XYZ file of C-alpha atoms in Angstrom:
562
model
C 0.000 0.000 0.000
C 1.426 3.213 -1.024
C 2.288 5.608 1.965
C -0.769 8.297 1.246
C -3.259 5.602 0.787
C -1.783 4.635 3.975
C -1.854 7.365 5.901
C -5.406 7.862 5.350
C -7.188 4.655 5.819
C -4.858 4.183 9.236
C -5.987 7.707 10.355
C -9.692 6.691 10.006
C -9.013 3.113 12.081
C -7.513 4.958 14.351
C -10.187 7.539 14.689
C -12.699 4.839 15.252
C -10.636 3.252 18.127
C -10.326 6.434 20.306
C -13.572 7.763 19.437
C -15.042 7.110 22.635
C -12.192 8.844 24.496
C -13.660 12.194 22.662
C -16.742 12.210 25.060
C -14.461 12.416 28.124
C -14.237 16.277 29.441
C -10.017 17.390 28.321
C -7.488 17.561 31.443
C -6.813 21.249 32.086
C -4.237 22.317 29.769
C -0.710 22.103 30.854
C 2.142 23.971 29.299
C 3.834 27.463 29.693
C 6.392 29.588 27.386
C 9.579 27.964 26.149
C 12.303 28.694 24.261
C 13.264 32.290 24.389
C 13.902 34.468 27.477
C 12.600 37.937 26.839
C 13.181 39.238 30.358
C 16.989 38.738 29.095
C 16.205 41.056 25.937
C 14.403 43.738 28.111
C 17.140 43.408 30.821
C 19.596 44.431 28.084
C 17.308 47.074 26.591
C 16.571 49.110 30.260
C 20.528 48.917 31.187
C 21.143 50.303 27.517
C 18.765 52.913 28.109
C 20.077 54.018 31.672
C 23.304 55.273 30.301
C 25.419 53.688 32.883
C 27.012 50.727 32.593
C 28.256 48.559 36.020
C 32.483 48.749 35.875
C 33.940 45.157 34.418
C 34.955 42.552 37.117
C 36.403 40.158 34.542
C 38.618 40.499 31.997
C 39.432 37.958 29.244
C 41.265 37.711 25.617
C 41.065 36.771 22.452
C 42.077 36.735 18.604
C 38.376 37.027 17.105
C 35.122 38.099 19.355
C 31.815 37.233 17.678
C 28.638 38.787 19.275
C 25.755 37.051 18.322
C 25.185 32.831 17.768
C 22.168 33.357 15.510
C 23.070 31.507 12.253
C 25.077 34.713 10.752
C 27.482 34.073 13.913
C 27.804 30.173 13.887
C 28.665 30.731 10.373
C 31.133 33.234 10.979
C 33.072 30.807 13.818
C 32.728 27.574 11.431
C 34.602 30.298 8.327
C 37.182 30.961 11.238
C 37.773 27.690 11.775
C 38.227 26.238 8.282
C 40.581 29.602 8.066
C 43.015 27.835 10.897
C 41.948 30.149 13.669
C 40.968 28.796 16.740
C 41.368 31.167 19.392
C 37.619 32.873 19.214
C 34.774 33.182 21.265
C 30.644 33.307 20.531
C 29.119 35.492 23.270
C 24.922 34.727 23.369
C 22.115 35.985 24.945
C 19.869 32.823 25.626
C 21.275 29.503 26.885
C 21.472 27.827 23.238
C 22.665 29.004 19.916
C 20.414 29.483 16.826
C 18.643 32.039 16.502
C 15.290 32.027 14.396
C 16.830 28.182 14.317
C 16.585 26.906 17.922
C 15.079 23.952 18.546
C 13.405 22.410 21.703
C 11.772 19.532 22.653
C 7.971 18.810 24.311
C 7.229 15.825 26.465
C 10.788 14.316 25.563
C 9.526 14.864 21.501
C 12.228 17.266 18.902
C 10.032 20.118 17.738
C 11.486 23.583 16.168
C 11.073 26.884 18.288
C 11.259 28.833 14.728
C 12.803 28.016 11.088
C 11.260 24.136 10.096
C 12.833 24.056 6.919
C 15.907 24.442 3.987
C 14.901 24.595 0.782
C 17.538 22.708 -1.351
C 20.185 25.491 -2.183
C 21.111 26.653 -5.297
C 24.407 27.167 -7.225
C 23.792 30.713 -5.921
C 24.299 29.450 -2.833
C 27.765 27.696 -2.520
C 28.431 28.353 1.067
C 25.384 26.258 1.886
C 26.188 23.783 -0.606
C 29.410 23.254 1.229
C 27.893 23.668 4.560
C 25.836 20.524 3.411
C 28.673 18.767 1.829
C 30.398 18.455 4.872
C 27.359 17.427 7.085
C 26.759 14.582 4.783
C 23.327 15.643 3.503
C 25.045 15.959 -0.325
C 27.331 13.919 -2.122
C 27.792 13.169 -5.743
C 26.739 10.144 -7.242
C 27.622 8.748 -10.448
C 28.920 12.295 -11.543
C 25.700 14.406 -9.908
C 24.649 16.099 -6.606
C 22.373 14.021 -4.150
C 20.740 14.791 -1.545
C 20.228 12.976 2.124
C 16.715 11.082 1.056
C 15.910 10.958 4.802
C 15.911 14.420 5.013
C 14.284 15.742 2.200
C 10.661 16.451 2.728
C 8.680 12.628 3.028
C 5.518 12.909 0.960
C 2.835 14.303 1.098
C 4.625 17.872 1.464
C 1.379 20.044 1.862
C -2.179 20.427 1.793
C -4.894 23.238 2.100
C -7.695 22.777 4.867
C -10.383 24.825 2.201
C -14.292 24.357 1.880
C -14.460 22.361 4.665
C -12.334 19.977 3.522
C -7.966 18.935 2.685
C -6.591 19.796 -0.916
C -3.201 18.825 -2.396
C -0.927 21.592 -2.646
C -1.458 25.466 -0.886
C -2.552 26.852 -3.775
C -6.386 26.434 -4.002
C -7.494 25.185 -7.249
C -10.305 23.005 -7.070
C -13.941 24.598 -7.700
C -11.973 27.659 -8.385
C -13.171 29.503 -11.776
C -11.998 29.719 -15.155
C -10.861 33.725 -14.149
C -8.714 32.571 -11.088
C -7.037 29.572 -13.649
C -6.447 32.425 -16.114
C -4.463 34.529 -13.576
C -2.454 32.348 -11.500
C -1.142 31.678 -15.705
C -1.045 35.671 -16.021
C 1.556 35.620 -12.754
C 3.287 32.809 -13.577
C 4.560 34.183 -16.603
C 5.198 37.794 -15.002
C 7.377 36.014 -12.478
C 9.204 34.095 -15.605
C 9.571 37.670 -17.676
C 10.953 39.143 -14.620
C 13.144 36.338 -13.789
C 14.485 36.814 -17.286
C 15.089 40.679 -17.216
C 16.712 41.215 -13.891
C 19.160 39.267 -11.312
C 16.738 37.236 -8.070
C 19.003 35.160 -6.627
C 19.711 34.414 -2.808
C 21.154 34.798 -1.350
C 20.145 38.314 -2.729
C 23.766 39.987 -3.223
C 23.450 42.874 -5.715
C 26.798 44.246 -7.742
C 25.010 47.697 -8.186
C 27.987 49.092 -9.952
C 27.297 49.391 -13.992
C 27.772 45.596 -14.642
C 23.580 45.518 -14.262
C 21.882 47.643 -16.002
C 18.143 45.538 -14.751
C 19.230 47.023 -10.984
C 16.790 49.807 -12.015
C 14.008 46.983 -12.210
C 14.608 45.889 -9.059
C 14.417 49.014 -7.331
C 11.554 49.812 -9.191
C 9.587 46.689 -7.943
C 11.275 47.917 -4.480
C 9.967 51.511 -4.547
C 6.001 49.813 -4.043
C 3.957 47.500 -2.155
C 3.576 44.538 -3.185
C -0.293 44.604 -3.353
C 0.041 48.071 -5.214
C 1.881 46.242 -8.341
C -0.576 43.519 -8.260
C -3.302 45.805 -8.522
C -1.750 47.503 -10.968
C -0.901 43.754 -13.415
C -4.692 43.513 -13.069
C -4.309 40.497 -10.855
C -7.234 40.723 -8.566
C -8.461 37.511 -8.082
C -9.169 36.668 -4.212
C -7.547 33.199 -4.591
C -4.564 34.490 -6.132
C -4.635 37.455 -3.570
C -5.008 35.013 -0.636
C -1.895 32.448 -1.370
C 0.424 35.704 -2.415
C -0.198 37.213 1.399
C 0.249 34.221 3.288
C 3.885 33.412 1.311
C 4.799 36.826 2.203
C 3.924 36.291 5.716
C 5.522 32.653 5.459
C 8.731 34.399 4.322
C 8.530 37.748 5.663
C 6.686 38.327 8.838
C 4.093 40.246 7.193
C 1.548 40.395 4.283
C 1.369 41.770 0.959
C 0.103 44.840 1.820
C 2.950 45.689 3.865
C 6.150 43.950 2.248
C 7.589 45.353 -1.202
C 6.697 44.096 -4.599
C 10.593 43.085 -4.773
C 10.286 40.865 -1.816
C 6.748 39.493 -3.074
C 8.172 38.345 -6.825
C 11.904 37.486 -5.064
C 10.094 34.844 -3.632
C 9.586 33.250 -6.311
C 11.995 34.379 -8.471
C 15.017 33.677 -6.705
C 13.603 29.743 -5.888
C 11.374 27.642 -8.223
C 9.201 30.261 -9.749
C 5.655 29.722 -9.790
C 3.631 27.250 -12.487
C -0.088 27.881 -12.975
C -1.832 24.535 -12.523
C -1.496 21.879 -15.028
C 1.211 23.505 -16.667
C 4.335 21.783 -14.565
C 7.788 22.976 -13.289
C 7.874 25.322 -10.552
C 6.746 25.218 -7.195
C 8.033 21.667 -6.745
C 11.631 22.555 -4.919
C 12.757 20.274 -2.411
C 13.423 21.084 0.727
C 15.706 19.596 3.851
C 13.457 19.045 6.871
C 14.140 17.397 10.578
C 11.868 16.700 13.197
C 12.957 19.673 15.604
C 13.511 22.217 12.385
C 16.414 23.845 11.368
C 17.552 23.671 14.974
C 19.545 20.445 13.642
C 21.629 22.834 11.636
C 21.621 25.092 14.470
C 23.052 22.361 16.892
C 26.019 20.568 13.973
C 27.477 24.285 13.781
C 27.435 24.432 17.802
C 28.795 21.517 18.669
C 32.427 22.232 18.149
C 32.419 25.507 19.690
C 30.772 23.833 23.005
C 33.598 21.072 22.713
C 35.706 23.714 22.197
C 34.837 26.186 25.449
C 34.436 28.653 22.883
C 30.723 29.307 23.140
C 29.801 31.424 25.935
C 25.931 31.890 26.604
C 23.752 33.836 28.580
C 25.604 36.605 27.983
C 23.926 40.029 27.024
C 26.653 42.188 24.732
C 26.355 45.965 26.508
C 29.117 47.670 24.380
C 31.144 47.110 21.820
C 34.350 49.878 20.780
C 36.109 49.899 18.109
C 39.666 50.965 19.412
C 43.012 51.756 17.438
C 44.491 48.647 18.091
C 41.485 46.417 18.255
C 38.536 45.763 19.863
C 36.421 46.361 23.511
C 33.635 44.308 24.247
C 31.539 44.538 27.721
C 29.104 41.934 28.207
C 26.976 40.753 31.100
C 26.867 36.996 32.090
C 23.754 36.411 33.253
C 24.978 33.180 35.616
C 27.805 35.056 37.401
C 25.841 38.391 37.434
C 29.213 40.158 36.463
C 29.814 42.566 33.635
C 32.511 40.926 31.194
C 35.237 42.787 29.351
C 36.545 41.003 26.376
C 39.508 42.357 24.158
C 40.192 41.317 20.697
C 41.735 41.867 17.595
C 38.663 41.904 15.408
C 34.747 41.469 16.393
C 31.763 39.831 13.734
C 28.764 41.816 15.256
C 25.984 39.249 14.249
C 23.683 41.075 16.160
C 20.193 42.113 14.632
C 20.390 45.789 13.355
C 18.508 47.659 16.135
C 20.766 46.034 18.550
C 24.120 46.571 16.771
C 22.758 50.772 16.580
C 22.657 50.652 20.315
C 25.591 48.814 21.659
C 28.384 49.758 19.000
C 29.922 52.830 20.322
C 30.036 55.621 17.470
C 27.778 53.709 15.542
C 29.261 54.122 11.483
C 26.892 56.100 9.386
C 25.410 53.489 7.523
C 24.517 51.162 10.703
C 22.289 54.069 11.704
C 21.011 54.427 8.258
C 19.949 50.455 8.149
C 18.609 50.698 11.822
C 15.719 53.521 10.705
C 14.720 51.926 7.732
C 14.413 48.389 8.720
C 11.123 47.111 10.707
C 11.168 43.744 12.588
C 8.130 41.610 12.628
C 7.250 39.650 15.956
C 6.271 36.215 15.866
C 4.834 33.092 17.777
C 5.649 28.986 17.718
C 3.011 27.229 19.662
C 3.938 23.306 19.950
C 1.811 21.211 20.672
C 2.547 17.935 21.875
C -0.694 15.472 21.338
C -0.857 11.954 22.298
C -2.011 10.155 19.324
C -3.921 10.724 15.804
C -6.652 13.235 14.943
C -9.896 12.968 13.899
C -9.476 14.651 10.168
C -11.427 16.209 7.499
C -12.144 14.754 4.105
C -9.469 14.842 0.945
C -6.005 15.113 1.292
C -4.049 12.538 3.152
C -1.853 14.328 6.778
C 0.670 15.902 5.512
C 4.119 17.449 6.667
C 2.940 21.388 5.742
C -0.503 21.542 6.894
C -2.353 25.233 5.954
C -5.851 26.906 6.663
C -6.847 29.157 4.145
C -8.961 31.068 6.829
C -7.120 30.393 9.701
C -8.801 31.865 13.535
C -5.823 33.113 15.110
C -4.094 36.343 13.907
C -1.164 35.786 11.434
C -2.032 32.209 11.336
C 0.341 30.024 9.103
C -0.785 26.491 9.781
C 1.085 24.117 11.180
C 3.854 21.442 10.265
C 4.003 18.015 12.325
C 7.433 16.613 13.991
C 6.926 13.251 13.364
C 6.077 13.177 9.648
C 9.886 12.508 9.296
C 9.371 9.194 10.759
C 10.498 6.023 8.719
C 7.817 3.661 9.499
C 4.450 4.890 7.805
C 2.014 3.554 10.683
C 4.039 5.702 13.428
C 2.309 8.861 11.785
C -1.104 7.783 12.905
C 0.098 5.789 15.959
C 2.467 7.222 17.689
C 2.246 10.813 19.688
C 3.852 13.564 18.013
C 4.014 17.651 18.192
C 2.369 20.324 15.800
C 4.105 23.235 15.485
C 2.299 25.838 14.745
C 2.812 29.462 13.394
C 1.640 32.796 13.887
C 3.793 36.010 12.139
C 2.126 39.311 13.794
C 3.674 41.908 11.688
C 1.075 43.727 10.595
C -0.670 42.996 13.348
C -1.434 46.187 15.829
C 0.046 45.993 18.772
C 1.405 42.578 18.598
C 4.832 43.282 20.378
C 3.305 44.084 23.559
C 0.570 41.545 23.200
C 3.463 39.153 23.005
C 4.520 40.689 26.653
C 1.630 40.956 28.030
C -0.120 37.775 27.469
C -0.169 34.513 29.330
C 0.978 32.060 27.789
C -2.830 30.272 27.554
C -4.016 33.092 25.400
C -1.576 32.035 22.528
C -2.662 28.184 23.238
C -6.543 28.631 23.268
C -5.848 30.586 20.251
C -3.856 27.846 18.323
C -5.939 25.333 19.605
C -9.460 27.180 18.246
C -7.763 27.375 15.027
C -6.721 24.467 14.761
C -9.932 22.540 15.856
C -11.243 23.435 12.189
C -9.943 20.750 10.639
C -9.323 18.713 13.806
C -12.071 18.736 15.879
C -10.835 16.373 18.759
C -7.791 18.493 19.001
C -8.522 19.228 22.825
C -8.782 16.236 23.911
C -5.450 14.416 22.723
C -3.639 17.652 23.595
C -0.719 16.799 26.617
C 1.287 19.909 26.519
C 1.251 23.247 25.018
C 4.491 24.978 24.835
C 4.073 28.666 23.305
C 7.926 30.727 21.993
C 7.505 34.239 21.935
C 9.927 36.010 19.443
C 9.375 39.969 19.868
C 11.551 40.896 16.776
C 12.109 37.839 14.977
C 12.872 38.835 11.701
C 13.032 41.836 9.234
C 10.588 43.239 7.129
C 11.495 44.294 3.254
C 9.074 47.301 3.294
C 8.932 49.599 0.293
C 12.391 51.247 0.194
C 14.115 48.465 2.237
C 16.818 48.157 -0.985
C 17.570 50.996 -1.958
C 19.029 52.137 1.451
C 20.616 48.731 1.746
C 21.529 48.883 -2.071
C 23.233 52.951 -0.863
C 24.409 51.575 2.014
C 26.769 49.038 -0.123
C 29.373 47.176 1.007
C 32.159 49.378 2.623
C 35.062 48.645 4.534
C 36.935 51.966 6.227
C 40.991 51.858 4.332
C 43.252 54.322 5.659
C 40.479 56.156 7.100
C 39.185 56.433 3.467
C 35.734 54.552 2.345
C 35.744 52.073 -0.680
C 32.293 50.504 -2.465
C 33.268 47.144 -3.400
C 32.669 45.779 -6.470
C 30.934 42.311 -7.154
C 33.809 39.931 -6.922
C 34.747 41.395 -3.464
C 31.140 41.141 -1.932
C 31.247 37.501 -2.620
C 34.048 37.154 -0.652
C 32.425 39.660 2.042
C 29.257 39.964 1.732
C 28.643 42.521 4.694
C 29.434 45.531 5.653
C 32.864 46.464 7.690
C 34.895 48.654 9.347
C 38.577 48.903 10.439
C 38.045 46.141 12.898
C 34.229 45.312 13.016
C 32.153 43.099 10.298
C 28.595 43.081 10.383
C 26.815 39.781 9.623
C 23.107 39.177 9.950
C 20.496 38.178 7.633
C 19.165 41.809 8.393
C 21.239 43.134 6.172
C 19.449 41.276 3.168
C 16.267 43.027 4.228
C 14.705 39.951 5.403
C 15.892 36.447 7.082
C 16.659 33.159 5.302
C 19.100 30.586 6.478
C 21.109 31.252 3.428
C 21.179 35.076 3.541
C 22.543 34.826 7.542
C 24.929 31.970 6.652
C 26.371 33.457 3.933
C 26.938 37.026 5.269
C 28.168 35.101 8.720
C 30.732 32.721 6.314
C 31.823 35.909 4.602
C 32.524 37.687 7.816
C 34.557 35.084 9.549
C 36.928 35.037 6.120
C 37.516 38.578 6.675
C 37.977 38.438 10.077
C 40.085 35.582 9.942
C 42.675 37.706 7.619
């Protein structure tokens, strides 16, 4: 029996079977938030703001400082280390590495705490490629590129909860008219013309010099909304509309209405494209998955720096000053209570923007610059861990990518399911397992200090509701709600976002002199620097992507590594 066929007739057995259980009132809900500490966020943020710092009590050394073990900064120290340095240190704020990548675990069960997913990189992409390579998730085979068949994506991928009942695929198409058929065609081929006439690649590095003459495309698409140039290709078809805003929100934090029409067609572009139905190609990329998310990445580029003693967490970077003859970092360790001061040679700041603006002493000019423009969407990862299968609605078989097209809870994004990695096909609909589920709240009013201000139960009655759409004896075979609150998780590419960034450029301070690098030198740093200080973080792309922060980090390290 083949596995979808599977899937689906075991679901309904095992529906039958527990049936009973459903008239039993639910055990109160246990759970509570996980994952990120934002007391240690606001700590930093009030000390900042009180203009006095306490006096160091502890002074330490070394060659290379990073600040920041988001991806941009694990990247960074694995670039050192392939360089032949080894005497660096990772200073982070929470008690594991990873960023938007952490990982955690519910009830003893791997679940993500933020990024689920890789999509299979490109040749634009050969840091990740190599990254890859050396994990053992791609090897070539009889003269071609393979990848890790455990960890690409099982089937079925996705599937649309829509009309009451499961469709193949996000993009609804069923029952839909011969109008909506005719556009998704019309923006299928105005993502192919596009493609065609101007550079969409990620990671997204632009050579604005005179080598591309299309850059004025792109900052024409960047100088509008994204639901502005739809409106204005005629494509107004509520369908369409619908699966446009929640990829932006997927991707970016926010919908269509806020995020450019650069970001809106570079998600596309710069991946698989988009095919209309029927017509093939496109929206078929593969993409590297793992029960607890891209926190599996997160954890093979920690490991040697924990091995190492070269990771340093819980620590909350207060300063950073960029001195003649290197560098002065002041951090506070959160488990001693003491204020650290580190000296080094050179320092990666993989710090999100807004942060870097406030603890880099004498901020550069175009750190500032980046800081104003740039917005940062909040987000939320409610897992929840349930004990065995749901009751589900008709059509598509349980799938790994599981979507509502009206979803009940704000900036709902569906949810994705930890165990649909599993090898054995009947452990999907026997065994317990954890739904991850997503919320991005950044066009959502007020959502930062709802995010505060909430209990935790708020966020799980919310995820639950929503969810008990398609599932509706979700309740009752929940065991544990764990809810990850991430107050600026990621940036927005608003209208304008690339032209500053595009201005900003790549410069590196020579003799006290600034110099724009041209395209062969941002490959080999793609980030802005000083004397002494490289900044890496996906925010400097304009939004976040594991292979815009790993590539900026890997570029970083090189350079500071030299």
């Amino acid at each position: 029996m083949q596995r979808r066929s599977f899937l689906t007739a075991a679901a309904s057995a095992a529906t039958a079977v527990l049936s009973s259980a459903c008239d039993q009132a639910p055990a109160p809900l246990a759970g509570g938030f996980a994952g990120v500490d934002m007391a240690r966020g606001h700590a930093l943020r009030d000390r900042l703001a009180g203009g006095s710092l306490p006096a160091p009590s502890v002074q330490r050394r070394t060659r290379v400082l990073i600040a920041g073990g988001g991806i941009a900064g694990l990247a960074a120290a694995r670039a050192l280390r392939l360089a032949g340095v080894q005497d660096l240190a990772l200073l982070e704020l929470e008690d594991n590495a990873g960023g938007n990548s952490r990982a955690g675990s519910v009830l003893g069960r791997a679940c993500p705490h933020g990024a689920h997913y890789l999509p299979v990189p490109g040749d634009s992409a050969p840091e990740v490629q190599d990254l890859l390579e050396d994990l053992g998730l791609r090897k070539r085979v009889a003269g071609r590129w393979r990848y890790d068949e455990f960890t690409l994506c099982h089937s079925p991928q996705e599937r649309l909860f829509w009309q009451g009942q499961w469709h193949e695929g996000l993009l609804p198409v069923q029952g839909v008219g011969a109008r909506t058929l005719a556009q998704y065609r019309l923006f299928a081929r105005r993502v192919e013309t596009l493609s065609r006439a101007a550079r969409f690649a990620m990671p997204s590095f632009v050579d604005w010099g005179s080598k591309m003459p299309p850059a004025h495309i792109l900052l024409a698409l960047d100088a509008i909304t994204f639901d502005s140039w739809l409106t204005g290709e005629g494509l107004d078809d509520p369908h369409l509309r619908w699966y446009l805003d929640y990829c932006c929100r997927d991707d970016y934090g926010a919908g269509s209405a806020v995020v450019s029409a650069w970001a809106g067609i570079h998600y596309f572009a710069s991946r698989h494209g988009f095919s209309a139905p029927g017509e093939g190609g496109g929206d078929e990329g593969g993409v590297l998955t793992w029960p607890e998310g891209n926190g599996w990445l997160a954890r093979q580029l920690a490991a040697p720096l924990r091995q190492a003693g070269q990771l340093h967490t819980a620590q909350s970077v207060l300063a950073i000053t960029e001195l003649p003859g290197g560098v002065q970092v002041d951090a506070f360790n959160h488990s001693s209570g003491q204020v650290e001061r580190w000296q080094a040679e050179r320092c990666v700041v993989a710090l999100p923007v807004f942060i870097a603006a406030r603890v880099v002493q004498s901020p550069p000019d175009f750190l500032r610059a980046a800081a104003g423009q740039l917005a940062w969407a909040p987000w939320l990862v409610t897992n929840l861990a349930i004990s065995g299968p749901l009751t589900d609605r008709p059509g598509a078989a349980p799938a790994w990518d599981n979507v509502l097209y009206q979803d009940g809870a704000a900036g709902g994004l569906g949810y994705v399911d930890a165990g649909h990695q599993r090898l054995d096909p009947r452990a999907a609909v026997t065994l317990p397992t954890v739904l991850t589920y997503y919320q991005a709240l950044g066009d959502v009013p007020d959502a930062r200090a709802q995010l505060a201000r909430q209990p935790w139960q708020h966020w799980a009655d919310a995820a639950i509701a929503a969810l008990s759409q398609p599932h509706p004896d979700l309740r009752e075979r929940v065991e544990r709600v764990e809810v990850t609150r991430y107050g600026h998780a990621m940036a927005i590419p608003r209208p304008g976002g690339l032209r500053i960034l595009s201005q900003i450029g790549i410069q590196r301070l020579s003799g006290g002199r600034k110099q724009l690098l041209n395209g062969e030198q941002q490959r080999a740093l793609p980030t802005p620097a000083t004397a002494r200080l490289a900044f890496a973080h996906a925010d400097w792309s304009g939004y976040s992507v594991f292979e815009e922060a790993f590539t900026r980090g890997h570029g970083a390290g090189l350079w500071a590594s030299g």
